[in-house]
Amino acid sequence: SRTRRDLAVALVASVPILTVVNLATGLSPTLALSVALGSLAQTALAVRLFRGLVPGLDVRTVGDYLRLGGVALVSCSLGALFIVAGVALEGGADPFSAFIPWLVRHAVSLTALGALGIVVASSVTARARGEVTPPLTAARRAEYALLTVVSLVLYVLTFGAGPALPIAYTTIPAHMWAGLRLRAGWAMLHGLASGAFLVLFTLAGRGPFQDLGPGVAAYVAQSFMFIAFSLSAVLALSMDERRRLIARLYRANEEAKAAADLRDLVIGRMNDGVLVAGPDRRLIFQNATSERWLGHGTARPGEVWKRDYEVTTPEGQPLAEADNPLTLALEGTVTERMDLNLTHRSGEVMHLSVDAMPLPGERGAVVVTRNVTDERVHQRDLGRFASVVAHDLLTPLTVFDGWLELLEDPDLPAAERQASIGRLQHASLRMRTLIRNLLAYSLAKEERLTATRIDVPRVMEGIVDLRTALPGTQLPAMRFEVRAPHPVYADERLFLQLMENLVGNAVKYGRTDGTGEVVVETTVDTAGRTLVHVRDNGIGIPEGDLQRVFEEFHRSENGLGQATGTGLGLAICRRIAESHGGSISVRNVEHGGAEFTVSLPGAPDQLPRGIPLVAADDAPRIPAQ
């Protein structure tokens, strides 16, 4: 009933029907009315108690079944009191003799039929919601058929035989089988059907209860049926609950696995290193970034931490174990942004910023590391930049101030005035060169690139023409030779900057006696990339500086006296090469001089992702400066 009003209407309407039916069975009007009112009272109480004790209004667990049985006992006790009252009004000698039969029979019926009815109603409702039960397999159908045959045989042999058997519980295994293998609804239906056979056989005077009186025999048979029914119901409900718990556990495991996979995916893709260690310093988890920074063999899950590196402070002092962020976190101390240096056996130095915190419940600690090597390098570049600005920019400005002050003298001879202007022009050129190099160094890394097919000889022709025509450079006689038949796919402006720097470097540090030469040629490596070689016959590079010449603001000692510079030209070349997915190297040639080799894409498919290829006519034209 959806509302209390619906329930009240249904119960009141059933009173005359129940009265007529009981009159038809031979009861007196007083007893017929007592039965009707007792049924009305016990039903109303049962509904109220069941709604209060089982909020889900469903029999899904053994607890629900037991609560339904308790509701039946309490409510049917109330109904039995109405029958006692009716018998008393009829003048019965022992009115309470009707209490137990009414209570047992009605409680059994309410529990058994009520449980089966609720289960069937719930199944119908679930199907209406779209919840489909998996169909039975052929093996399960065969098992159900076998159970039916076995149950029939057992009940016929036990309760249908003419001569009574001394034991009535031979049918219990069939009920256990049903409870363990059938769903709750089917197990209850099996119990009721089996009980119907039992009652019919007993009323027919067969089975182990045939020697009892008719009323007692039916009473005992119904009790036995309820015990067998309850056994099947309790086992089936327990198995159903077990299946639901297992399904819920599988779902929880799948959700936990999905959450763990998502966590691992997020943490694994992080640019920061994350590691978790237990209270015994054994590794629990670390992501790929942490493993890459600390070394692949540093630790595995479950192992004690091992070090394949040296940890120092930014000042270069070894880090004491008591100051280790992991040690502090395991002791309950939170560490934030501790700067440390890691020096691996290979000599690689990595600058890290470390955060560490303890896990709740003293279960270990989590350490998060961030690679700040680029930031440190950037800070170092800024420091060098400030030094260069202070020296290389202020020096020309000092020259400006001095010579401008000299030019203010009205008596200055014309020749000296002209020399002063030349020196001012030279200082201005030096300042422009430095500023242009700093800008090119920044743009070589940050600017978006657009690639095109580049003809190396054409680019070299423009560079050579520009250098020979540039006034005030006082270039020595220099022979240029270009043998470059292989194309290059690169950003035209940056490639022009690259070749200008390499050729300019070869000219500055080449021979000054008129025998200097610069050779530019191309070859192809095994991967199909174009190698651009720029070779001179000048002073070369000291062996100790071969690995450092591409560092920012670095200048070799042997070149300081021959030419001025900022130390950024070769660093710009390295950035340009790396931005195209290539590299640059240098070696000293046998008879003096140096050869620079740049690896660049020799085909469009060798360009790094994100660099679009445009036609040569669409590429921007940036004149050499």
Coordinates of C-alpha atoms in Angstrom, one line a residue:
S1 CA 0.0 0.0 0.0
R2 CA 1.4 3.4 -1.0
T3 CA -0.3 5.3 1.9
R4 CA -1.9 4.5 5.2
R5 CA -5.3 5.3 3.8
D6 CA -4.8 2.7 1.1
L7 CA -3.8 0.1 3.7
A8 CA -6.8 1.0 5.9
V9 CA -9.3 0.7 3.0
A10 CA -7.8 -2.7 2.0
L11 CA -8.0 -4.1 5.6
V12 CA -11.5 -2.8 6.3
A13 CA -12.7 -4.2 3.0
S14 CA -11.3 -7.6 3.8
V15 CA -13.2 -8.0 7.1
P16 CA -16.6 -9.0 5.5
I17 CA -14.9 -11.2 3.0
L18 CA -13.0 -13.1 5.7
T19 CA -16.2 -13.3 7.8
V20 CA -18.2 -14.9 5.0
V21 CA -15.4 -17.3 4.1
N22 CA -15.1 -18.5 7.7
L23 CA -18.8 -18.9 8.0
A24 CA -18.7 -21.0 4.9
T25 CA -16.2 -23.3 6.6
G26 CA -18.6 -24.0 9.5
L27 CA -17.5 -21.5 12.1
S28 CA -20.0 -19.7 14.3
P29 CA -20.7 -16.1 13.6
T30 CA -18.7 -15.1 16.8
L31 CA -15.6 -17.1 15.8
A32 CA -15.9 -16.0 12.1
L33 CA -15.9 -12.4 13.2
S34 CA -13.0 -13.0 15.7
V35 CA -10.9 -14.6 12.9
A36 CA -11.6 -11.7 10.6
L37 CA -10.8 -9.1 13.2
G38 CA -7.7 -11.0 14.4
S39 CA -6.4 -11.2 10.8
L40 CA -7.1 -7.5 10.4
A41 CA -5.2 -6.6 13.6
Q42 CA -2.2 -8.9 13.0
T43 CA -1.8 -7.7 9.4
A44 CA -1.9 -4.0 10.4
L45 CA 0.7 -4.6 13.1
A46 CA 2.9 -6.7 10.8
V47 CA 2.9 -3.9 8.2
R48 CA 3.8 -1.3 10.7
L49 CA 6.6 -3.4 12.3
F50 CA 8.1 -4.5 9.0
R51 CA 8.2 -0.9 7.7
G52 CA 10.0 0.2 10.9
L53 CA 12.5 -2.7 11.1
V54 CA 13.2 -3.2 7.4
P55 CA 13.5 0.3 5.8
G56 CA 14.3 -1.3 2.4
L57 CA 11.1 -3.3 2.5
D58 CA 13.0 -6.2 1.0
V59 CA 14.2 -9.6 2.2
R60 CA 17.8 -9.6 0.9
T61 CA 19.7 -10.9 3.9
V62 CA 19.4 -13.4 6.7
G63 CA 18.8 -10.5 9.0
D64 CA 15.9 -9.3 7.0
Y65 CA 14.4 -12.8 7.1
L66 CA 14.9 -13.1 10.8
R67 CA 13.3 -9.7 11.4
L68 CA 10.4 -10.8 9.3
G69 CA 10.0 -13.9 11.4
G70 CA 10.1 -11.8 14.6
V71 CA 7.4 -9.5 13.1
A72 CA 5.3 -12.5 12.3
L73 CA 5.6 -13.9 15.9
V74 CA 4.6 -10.5 17.5
S75 CA 1.8 -9.7 15.1
C76 CA 0.3 -13.2 15.0
S77 CA 0.4 -13.2 18.8
L78 CA -2.0 -10.3 18.7
G79 CA -4.2 -12.1 16.2
A80 CA -4.2 -15.2 18.4
L81 CA -5.6 -13.1 21.3
F82 CA -8.6 -12.3 19.2
I83 CA -9.2 -16.0 18.6
V84 CA -8.8 -16.6 22.4
A85 CA -11.4 -14.0 23.0
G86 CA -13.8 -15.5 20.5
V87 CA -13.5 -18.9 22.0
A88 CA -14.1 -17.4 25.4
L89 CA -17.3 -15.7 24.1
E90 CA -18.4 -19.0 22.7
G91 CA -18.0 -20.5 26.2
G92 CA -15.1 -22.7 25.5
A93 CA -13.6 -24.6 28.5
D94 CA -9.9 -23.8 27.6
P95 CA -9.9 -20.7 25.3
F96 CA -6.0 -20.5 25.4
S97 CA -5.7 -23.9 23.8
A98 CA -6.3 -22.1 20.4
F99 CA -3.4 -19.6 21.0
I100 CA -0.5 -21.9 20.0
P101 CA -2.0 -23.5 16.9
W102 CA -3.1 -20.1 15.6
L103 CA 0.3 -18.5 16.4
V104 CA 2.4 -21.2 14.9
R105 CA 0.4 -21.7 11.7
H106 CA -0.1 -18.0 11.0
A107 CA 3.5 -17.1 11.9
V108 CA 4.9 -19.8 9.7
S109 CA 2.6 -18.8 6.8
L110 CA 3.3 -15.1 7.2
T111 CA 7.1 -15.7 7.3
A112 CA 7.2 -18.2 4.4
L113 CA 4.7 -16.7 2.0
G114 CA 5.6 -13.2 3.0
A115 CA 9.3 -13.7 2.3
L116 CA 8.6 -15.4 -1.0
G117 CA 6.1 -12.7 -2.0
I118 CA 8.5 -9.9 -1.1
V119 CA 11.4 -11.5 -3.0
V120 CA 9.2 -12.1 -6.1
A121 CA 7.9 -8.5 -6.0
S122 CA 11.5 -7.2 -5.7
S123 CA 12.6 -9.2 -8.7
V124 CA 9.7 -7.9 -10.8
T125 CA 10.6 -4.3 -9.7
A126 CA 14.2 -4.8 -10.6
R127 CA 13.3 -6.1 -14.0
A128 CA 11.1 -3.0 -14.5
R129 CA 14.2 -0.9 -13.7
G130 CA 16.2 -2.7 -16.4
E131 CA 18.3 -4.9 -14.0
V132 CA 18.6 -8.1 -16.0
T133 CA 19.7 -11.3 -14.2
P134 CA 22.2 -13.3 -16.3
P135 CA 20.4 -16.3 -18.0
L136 CA 20.9 -19.8 -16.6
T137 CA 23.5 -21.9 -18.4
A138 CA 22.7 -25.3 -19.7
A139 CA 24.6 -26.9 -16.8
R140 CA 22.6 -24.9 -14.2
R141 CA 19.3 -25.9 -15.9
A142 CA 20.4 -29.6 -15.7
E143 CA 21.3 -29.2 -12.1
Y144 CA 17.9 -27.6 -11.3
A145 CA 16.1 -30.4 -13.1
L146 CA 18.1 -33.0 -11.1
L147 CA 17.3 -31.2 -7.8
T148 CA 13.6 -31.4 -8.7
V149 CA 13.7 -35.1 -9.4
V150 CA 15.7 -35.8 -6.3
S151 CA 13.3 -33.8 -4.1
L152 CA 10.3 -35.6 -5.6
V153 CA 11.9 -39.0 -5.0
L154 CA 12.9 -38.1 -1.4
Y155 CA 9.5 -36.8 -0.5
V156 CA 7.6 -39.6 -2.1
L157 CA 9.7 -42.2 -0.3
T158 CA 9.7 -40.4 3.0
F159 CA 6.2 -39.0 3.3
G160 CA 4.2 -40.8 0.6
A161 CA 4.9 -44.4 1.7
G162 CA 2.1 -46.4 3.2
P163 CA 4.2 -47.8 6.1
A164 CA 5.7 -45.0 8.1
L165 CA 9.5 -44.5 8.0
P166 CA 11.1 -43.9 11.4
I167 CA 13.0 -40.8 10.2
A168 CA 11.5 -37.7 8.6
Y169 CA 14.6 -35.7 8.0
T170 CA 15.9 -37.5 4.9
T171 CA 14.6 -34.6 2.8
I172 CA 16.9 -32.1 4.5
P173 CA 19.8 -32.6 2.1
A174 CA 17.6 -31.6 -0.8
H175 CA 16.8 -28.3 1.0
M176 CA 20.4 -27.7 1.7
W177 CA 21.2 -28.3 -1.9
A178 CA 18.5 -25.8 -2.9
G179 CA 19.8 -23.2 -0.4
L180 CA 23.4 -23.5 -1.5
R181 CA 22.8 -23.6 -5.3
L182 CA 19.5 -21.7 -6.0
R183 CA 18.7 -18.0 -5.8
A184 CA 16.7 -17.0 -2.7
G185 CA 13.3 -16.8 -4.5
W186 CA 13.8 -20.2 -6.2
A187 CA 15.0 -21.8 -3.0
M188 CA 11.9 -20.5 -1.1
L189 CA 9.6 -21.7 -3.9
H190 CA 11.3 -25.1 -3.7
G191 CA 10.6 -25.2 0.1
L192 CA 7.0 -24.2 -0.3
A193 CA 6.4 -26.8 -3.0
S194 CA 8.1 -29.5 -1.0
G195 CA 6.0 -28.4 2.0
A196 CA 2.8 -28.7 0.0
F197 CA 3.6 -32.4 -0.8
L198 CA 4.4 -33.0 2.9
V199 CA 1.1 -31.6 4.1
L200 CA -0.9 -33.4 1.4
F201 CA 0.7 -36.7 2.2
T202 CA 0.2 -36.2 5.9
L203 CA -3.5 -35.2 5.6
A204 CA -3.9 -38.4 3.4
G205 CA -2.7 -40.4 6.3
R206 CA 0.8 -41.2 5.0
G207 CA 4.3 -40.6 6.2
P208 CA 5.9 -40.6 9.6
F209 CA 3.2 -38.4 11.1
Q210 CA 0.2 -40.6 10.1
D211 CA -0.2 -42.1 13.6
L212 CA -0.8 -38.6 15.2
G213 CA -4.2 -37.1 15.4
P214 CA -5.5 -35.2 12.3
G215 CA -5.1 -31.8 14.0
V216 CA -1.7 -32.6 15.5
A217 CA -0.4 -34.3 12.4
A218 CA -1.1 -31.2 10.3
Y219 CA 0.4 -29.0 13.0
V220 CA 3.6 -31.0 13.1
A221 CA 3.8 -31.3 9.3
Q222 CA 3.5 -27.6 8.9
S223 CA 6.2 -27.0 11.6
F224 CA 8.6 -29.5 9.8
M225 CA 7.9 -27.8 6.5
F226 CA 8.8 -24.4 8.1
I227 CA 12.1 -25.7 9.4
A228 CA 13.0 -27.1 6.0
F229 CA 11.9 -23.9 4.3
S230 CA 13.8 -21.7 6.7
L231 CA 16.9 -23.8 6.1
S232 CA 16.7 -23.3 2.4
A233 CA 15.9 -19.6 2.8
V234 CA 18.7 -18.8 5.2
L235 CA 21.3 -20.7 3.1
A236 CA 20.1 -19.1 -0.2
L237 CA 20.0 -15.6 1.4
S238 CA 23.5 -16.1 2.8
M239 CA 24.8 -17.2 -0.6
D240 CA 23.0 -14.3 -2.4
E241 CA 24.5 -11.9 0.1
R242 CA 27.9 -13.5 -0.4
R243 CA 27.6 -13.0 -4.2
R244 CA 26.6 -9.4 -3.7
L245 CA 29.5 -8.8 -1.4
I246 CA 31.9 -10.5 -3.8
A247 CA 30.5 -8.4 -6.7
R248 CA 30.8 -5.2 -4.6
L249 CA 34.4 -6.2 -3.7
Y250 CA 35.2 -6.7 -7.4
R251 CA 33.7 -3.3 -8.2
A252 CA 35.6 -1.7 -5.3
N253 CA 38.8 -3.3 -6.5
E254 CA 38.2 -2.1 -10.1
E255 CA 37.5 1.4 -8.8
A256 CA 40.5 1.3 -6.6
K257 CA 42.6 0.0 -9.5
A258 CA 41.2 2.7 -11.8
A259 CA 42.0 5.4 -9.1
A260 CA 45.5 3.9 -8.7
D261 CA 46.1 3.9 -12.4
L262 CA 44.9 7.5 -12.7
R263 CA 47.1 8.5 -9.8
D264 CA 50.1 6.7 -11.3
L265 CA 49.4 8.3 -14.7
V266 CA 49.2 11.7 -13.2
I267 CA 52.2 11.3 -10.9
G268 CA 54.1 9.5 -13.6
R269 CA 53.6 12.3 -16.1
M270 CA 54.7 15.0 -13.5
N271 CA 57.8 16.9 -14.3
D272 CA 58.7 16.7 -10.5
G273 CA 60.2 13.6 -9.0
V274 CA 58.0 11.9 -6.4
L275 CA 59.1 9.1 -4.1
V276 CA 57.6 7.5 -1.0
A277 CA 59.6 5.6 1.6
G278 CA 58.5 3.5 4.6
P279 CA 59.6 4.1 8.2
D280 CA 62.5 1.7 7.6
R281 CA 63.6 3.8 4.6
R282 CA 62.5 1.1 2.2
L283 CA 61.2 2.4 -1.1
I284 CA 57.4 2.1 -1.5
F285 CA 56.9 4.1 -4.7
Q286 CA 58.7 6.5 -7.0
N287 CA 57.7 7.9 -10.4
A288 CA 59.7 7.7 -13.6
T289 CA 61.1 11.3 -13.2
S290 CA 62.5 10.5 -9.7
E291 CA 64.0 7.3 -11.0
R292 CA 65.6 9.1 -13.9
W293 CA 67.1 11.8 -11.7
L294 CA 68.3 9.6 -8.9
G295 CA 69.5 6.7 -11.1
H296 CA 67.8 3.5 -12.3
G297 CA 69.6 1.3 -9.8
T298 CA 69.2 3.5 -6.8
A299 CA 66.3 1.6 -5.3
R300 CA 63.5 -0.8 -6.1
P301 CA 60.2 -1.1 -4.2
G302 CA 60.8 -2.9 -1.0
E303 CA 64.6 -2.3 -1.0
V304 CA 66.6 -0.1 1.4
W305 CA 67.7 3.2 -0.1
K306 CA 71.0 3.1 -1.8
R307 CA 73.0 6.0 -3.1
D308 CA 74.8 6.2 -6.4
Y309 CA 75.5 9.9 -6.1
E310 CA 76.9 12.5 -3.8
V311 CA 74.6 15.0 -2.2
T312 CA 76.0 18.4 -1.4
T313 CA 74.7 21.8 -0.4
P314 CA 74.7 24.7 -2.9
E315 CA 77.9 25.8 -1.3
G316 CA 79.5 22.4 -2.1
Q317 CA 79.5 21.0 1.4
P318 CA 78.5 17.3 1.8
L319 CA 75.0 16.9 3.2
A320 CA 74.9 15.4 6.7
E321 CA 72.6 12.4 7.2
A322 CA 70.8 14.3 10.0
D323 CA 70.0 17.1 7.5
N324 CA 68.7 14.7 4.8
P325 CA 65.1 15.7 3.9
L326 CA 64.0 12.1 4.0
T327 CA 65.6 11.6 7.4
L328 CA 63.9 14.8 8.7
A329 CA 60.5 13.7 7.3
L330 CA 60.7 10.3 8.9
E331 CA 61.4 12.1 12.2
G332 CA 58.3 14.2 11.7
T333 CA 59.9 17.4 10.4
V334 CA 58.5 19.1 7.2
T335 CA 61.1 20.3 4.7
E336 CA 60.3 23.0 2.1
R337 CA 62.4 24.1 -0.9
M338 CA 65.7 22.8 0.3
D339 CA 68.3 23.4 -2.4
L340 CA 70.6 20.4 -3.0
N341 CA 73.2 19.4 -5.6
L342 CA 73.4 15.8 -6.9
T343 CA 76.6 14.7 -8.4
H344 CA 76.4 11.3 -10.2
R345 CA 79.4 9.0 -10.9
S346 CA 79.3 10.1 -14.5
G347 CA 80.1 13.7 -13.3
E348 CA 76.7 15.1 -14.1
V349 CA 75.6 17.7 -11.6
M350 CA 71.9 18.2 -11.0
H351 CA 70.4 21.0 -8.9
L352 CA 67.3 20.1 -7.0
S353 CA 64.7 21.8 -4.8
V354 CA 63.4 19.3 -2.3
D355 CA 60.2 19.2 -0.3
A356 CA 59.6 16.3 2.2
M357 CA 56.8 15.6 4.6
P358 CA 55.9 12.7 6.9
L359 CA 52.9 10.4 6.1
P360 CA 50.1 10.2 8.6
G361 CA 50.4 7.5 11.2
E362 CA 54.2 7.3 11.0
R363 CA 53.9 5.2 7.9
G364 CA 56.9 6.8 6.2
A365 CA 57.5 9.9 4.2
V366 CA 57.0 11.4 0.8
V367 CA 59.7 13.4 -1.0
V368 CA 59.0 15.7 -3.9
T369 CA 62.0 17.0 -5.9
R370 CA 62.0 19.6 -8.6
N371 CA 64.8 20.0 -11.1
V372 CA 66.0 23.6 -10.9
T373 CA 69.2 23.1 -13.0
D374 CA 67.9 25.3 -15.8
E375 CA 66.9 27.9 -13.3
R376 CA 70.4 27.8 -11.8
V377 CA 71.9 28.1 -15.3
H378 CA 69.5 30.9 -16.0
Q379 CA 70.6 32.7 -12.9
R380 CA 74.2 32.1 -13.8
D381 CA 73.5 33.5 -17.3
L382 CA 72.0 36.6 -15.7
G383 CA 75.0 37.0 -13.6
R384 CA 77.3 36.7 -16.5
F385 CA 75.1 38.9 -18.5
A386 CA 75.3 41.6 -15.8
S387 CA 79.1 41.2 -15.9
V388 CA 79.2 41.5 -19.7
V389 CA 76.9 44.5 -19.6
A390 CA 79.0 46.1 -16.9
H391 CA 82.2 45.6 -18.8
D392 CA 81.5 45.4 -22.6
L393 CA 78.8 48.0 -22.6
L394 CA 80.2 50.4 -20.1
T395 CA 83.6 50.3 -21.7
P396 CA 82.3 51.7 -25.1
L397 CA 80.3 54.3 -23.2
T398 CA 83.4 55.4 -21.4
V399 CA 85.1 55.7 -24.7
F400 CA 82.1 57.8 -25.9
D401 CA 82.4 60.1 -22.9
G402 CA 86.1 60.6 -23.4
W403 CA 86.1 61.2 -27.1
L404 CA 83.0 63.4 -27.0
E405 CA 84.7 65.5 -24.4
L406 CA 87.7 65.8 -26.6
L407 CA 85.6 66.7 -29.6
E408 CA 84.2 69.7 -27.7
D409 CA 87.7 71.3 -28.0
P410 CA 87.3 73.9 -30.8
D411 CA 91.1 73.9 -31.3
L412 CA 91.2 70.2 -32.0
P413 CA 93.0 69.5 -35.3
A414 CA 90.9 68.1 -38.1
A415 CA 93.0 64.9 -38.3
E416 CA 92.5 64.1 -34.6
R417 CA 88.8 65.1 -34.9
Q418 CA 88.4 62.5 -37.7
A419 CA 90.3 59.8 -35.7
S420 CA 88.0 60.5 -32.7
I421 CA 84.9 60.1 -34.8
G422 CA 86.3 56.7 -36.1
R423 CA 86.9 55.5 -32.6
L424 CA 83.3 56.5 -31.7
Q425 CA 82.0 54.6 -34.7
H426 CA 84.0 51.5 -33.7
A427 CA 82.6 51.7 -30.1
S428 CA 79.1 52.1 -31.4
L429 CA 79.6 49.0 -33.7
R430 CA 80.8 47.0 -30.8
M431 CA 77.8 47.9 -28.7
R432 CA 75.4 47.1 -31.5
T433 CA 77.1 43.7 -32.0
L434 CA 76.8 42.8 -28.4
I435 CA 73.1 43.8 -28.2
R436 CA 72.4 41.9 -31.4
N437 CA 74.1 38.8 -30.1
L438 CA 72.2 38.9 -26.8
L439 CA 68.9 39.3 -28.7
A440 CA 69.8 36.4 -31.1
Y441 CA 70.8 34.2 -28.2
S442 CA 67.4 34.7 -26.7
L443 CA 65.4 34.3 -29.9
A444 CA 67.3 31.2 -30.8
K445 CA 65.5 29.4 -28.0
E446 CA 62.2 31.2 -27.6
E447 CA 61.0 32.2 -31.0
R448 CA 58.6 30.0 -33.0
L449 CA 60.4 28.4 -36.0
T450 CA 59.3 27.9 -39.6
A451 CA 61.3 25.6 -41.8
T452 CA 62.0 25.8 -45.5
R453 CA 64.4 24.2 -47.9
I454 CA 67.7 26.1 -47.8
D455 CA 70.4 26.2 -50.5
V456 CA 73.6 26.5 -48.5
P457 CA 75.8 28.0 -51.3
R458 CA 73.2 30.8 -51.8
V459 CA 73.3 31.7 -48.1
M460 CA 77.1 31.6 -48.1
E461 CA 77.3 33.9 -51.1
G462 CA 75.2 36.5 -49.3
I463 CA 77.3 36.3 -46.2
V464 CA 80.6 36.6 -48.1
D465 CA 79.4 39.5 -50.1
L466 CA 78.2 41.3 -47.1
R467 CA 81.4 40.8 -45.1
T468 CA 83.7 42.0 -47.9
A469 CA 81.5 45.1 -48.4
L470 CA 81.2 46.0 -44.7
P471 CA 83.0 49.3 -44.1
G472 CA 85.3 49.7 -41.1
T473 CA 85.9 46.0 -40.5
Q474 CA 89.5 46.0 -41.9
L475 CA 89.2 42.3 -42.8
P476 CA 92.4 40.6 -43.8
A477 CA 92.6 38.9 -47.2
M478 CA 90.6 35.6 -46.8
R479 CA 89.8 32.9 -49.3
F480 CA 86.3 31.4 -49.1
E481 CA 85.6 28.0 -50.6
V482 CA 82.0 26.5 -50.6
R483 CA 81.3 22.8 -51.5
A484 CA 77.7 22.3 -50.3
P485 CA 75.5 20.3 -52.6
H486 CA 73.2 18.9 -49.9
P487 CA 70.1 20.9 -48.8
V488 CA 69.2 21.9 -45.3
Y489 CA 65.7 22.1 -43.9
A490 CA 65.7 24.8 -41.2
D491 CA 64.4 28.2 -40.2
E492 CA 66.0 30.5 -42.8
R493 CA 66.6 33.4 -40.4
L494 CA 68.2 31.2 -37.7
F495 CA 70.3 29.3 -40.3
L496 CA 71.6 32.6 -41.6
Q497 CA 72.5 33.6 -38.0
L498 CA 74.2 30.3 -37.5
M499 CA 76.4 30.5 -40.6
E500 CA 77.2 34.2 -39.9
N501 CA 78.5 33.3 -36.5
L502 CA 80.5 30.3 -37.7
V503 CA 82.0 32.2 -40.6
G504 CA 82.6 35.3 -38.5
N505 CA 84.3 33.2 -35.9
A506 CA 86.6 31.6 -38.6
V507 CA 87.5 35.0 -39.9
K508 CA 88.2 36.6 -36.5
Y509 CA 90.5 33.8 -35.4
G510 CA 91.9 33.0 -38.8
R511 CA 95.4 33.9 -40.2
T512 CA 96.1 37.6 -40.6
D513 CA 99.0 37.3 -43.1
G514 CA 96.8 36.9 -46.1
T515 CA 96.9 33.1 -46.3
G516 CA 93.7 32.6 -44.3
E517 CA 90.9 30.4 -45.7
V518 CA 87.4 29.3 -44.8
V519 CA 86.0 26.1 -46.2
V520 CA 82.3 25.4 -46.0
E521 CA 81.1 21.9 -47.1
T522 CA 78.2 19.5 -46.5
T523 CA 78.0 15.8 -46.1
V524 CA 75.3 13.3 -45.1
D525 CA 75.5 11.0 -42.1
T526 CA 74.1 7.5 -41.8
A527 CA 70.7 8.8 -40.6
G528 CA 70.3 11.0 -43.7
R529 CA 70.9 14.3 -41.8
T530 CA 72.9 17.0 -43.4
L531 CA 76.3 17.8 -41.8
V532 CA 77.5 21.4 -42.4
H533 CA 81.3 21.7 -41.9
V534 CA 83.0 25.1 -41.4
R535 CA 86.8 24.8 -41.3
D536 CA 89.5 27.4 -41.0
N537 CA 93.3 27.4 -40.8
G538 CA 93.6 29.8 -37.9
I539 CA 94.8 29.6 -34.3
G540 CA 92.6 26.6 -33.3
I541 CA 91.2 25.9 -29.9
P542 CA 93.1 24.7 -26.8
E543 CA 92.3 21.1 -26.0
G544 CA 90.9 22.1 -22.6
D545 CA 88.4 24.4 -24.1
L546 CA 87.0 22.1 -26.8
Q547 CA 84.0 21.1 -24.6
R548 CA 83.5 24.6 -23.2
V549 CA 83.5 26.8 -26.3
F550 CA 79.7 26.4 -26.6
E551 CA 79.0 27.7 -23.1
E552 CA 77.6 31.2 -22.7
F553 CA 80.2 34.0 -22.4
H554 CA 83.1 31.6 -22.6
R555 CA 86.2 32.7 -24.5
S556 CA 89.4 30.8 -25.0
E557 CA 92.6 32.3 -23.7
N558 CA 94.4 32.1 -27.0
G559 CA 91.7 34.2 -28.7
L560 CA 91.5 37.1 -26.2
G561 CA 94.5 38.9 -27.8
Q562 CA 93.5 38.4 -31.4
A563 CA 89.9 39.6 -31.4
T564 CA 87.2 41.0 -29.2
G565 CA 83.9 39.2 -28.6
T566 CA 81.1 38.6 -26.2
G567 CA 81.4 34.8 -25.8
L568 CA 77.8 34.3 -27.1
G569 CA 78.4 33.5 -30.8
L570 CA 79.0 29.8 -30.4
A571 CA 76.3 29.5 -27.7
I572 CA 73.9 30.9 -30.2
C573 CA 75.0 28.3 -32.7
R574 CA 74.4 25.5 -30.2
R575 CA 70.9 26.8 -29.4
I576 CA 70.0 27.0 -33.1
A577 CA 71.3 23.5 -33.8
E578 CA 69.4 22.0 -30.8
S579 CA 66.2 23.9 -31.7
H580 CA 66.2 22.0 -35.0
G581 CA 66.8 18.6 -33.3
G582 CA 70.5 18.6 -34.1
S583 CA 73.9 19.2 -32.5
I584 CA 77.2 21.0 -33.0
S585 CA 80.7 19.9 -32.3
V586 CA 84.3 21.1 -32.9
R587 CA 87.7 19.6 -33.5
N588 CA 91.1 20.9 -34.2
V589 CA 92.5 20.1 -37.7
E590 CA 95.9 18.7 -38.2
H591 CA 97.7 21.7 -39.8
G592 CA 96.2 24.3 -37.6
G593 CA 92.7 25.8 -37.3
A594 CA 89.4 24.3 -36.2
E595 CA 86.4 22.6 -37.9
F596 CA 82.9 23.1 -36.6
T597 CA 80.3 20.5 -37.6
V598 CA 76.5 21.1 -37.3
S599 CA 73.9 18.4 -37.7
L600 CA 70.7 19.6 -39.3
P601 CA 67.6 18.0 -40.9
G602 CA 68.3 16.9 -44.5
A603 CA 64.7 16.0 -45.2
P604 CA 61.3 17.4 -44.1
D605 CA 60.5 14.3 -42.1
Q606 CA 63.5 14.9 -39.9
L607 CA 62.2 18.2 -38.6
P608 CA 61.2 18.2 -34.9
R609 CA 57.5 18.1 -34.1
G610 CA 56.0 21.6 -34.0
I611 CA 58.2 23.1 -36.8
P612 CA 56.0 23.5 -39.9
L613 CA 57.5 23.3 -43.4
V614 CA 56.7 26.1 -45.8
A615 CA 57.6 26.7 -49.4
A616 CA 60.7 28.7 -50.1
D617 CA 58.7 31.5 -51.7
D618 CA 56.6 31.8 -48.5
A619 CA 59.5 31.9 -46.1
P620 CA 60.3 35.2 -44.5
R621 CA 63.3 37.0 -45.9
I622 CA 65.6 38.3 -43.2
P623 CA 68.6 40.2 -44.5
A624 CA 72.0 39.6 -42.9
Q625 CA 73.0 42.3 -40.4

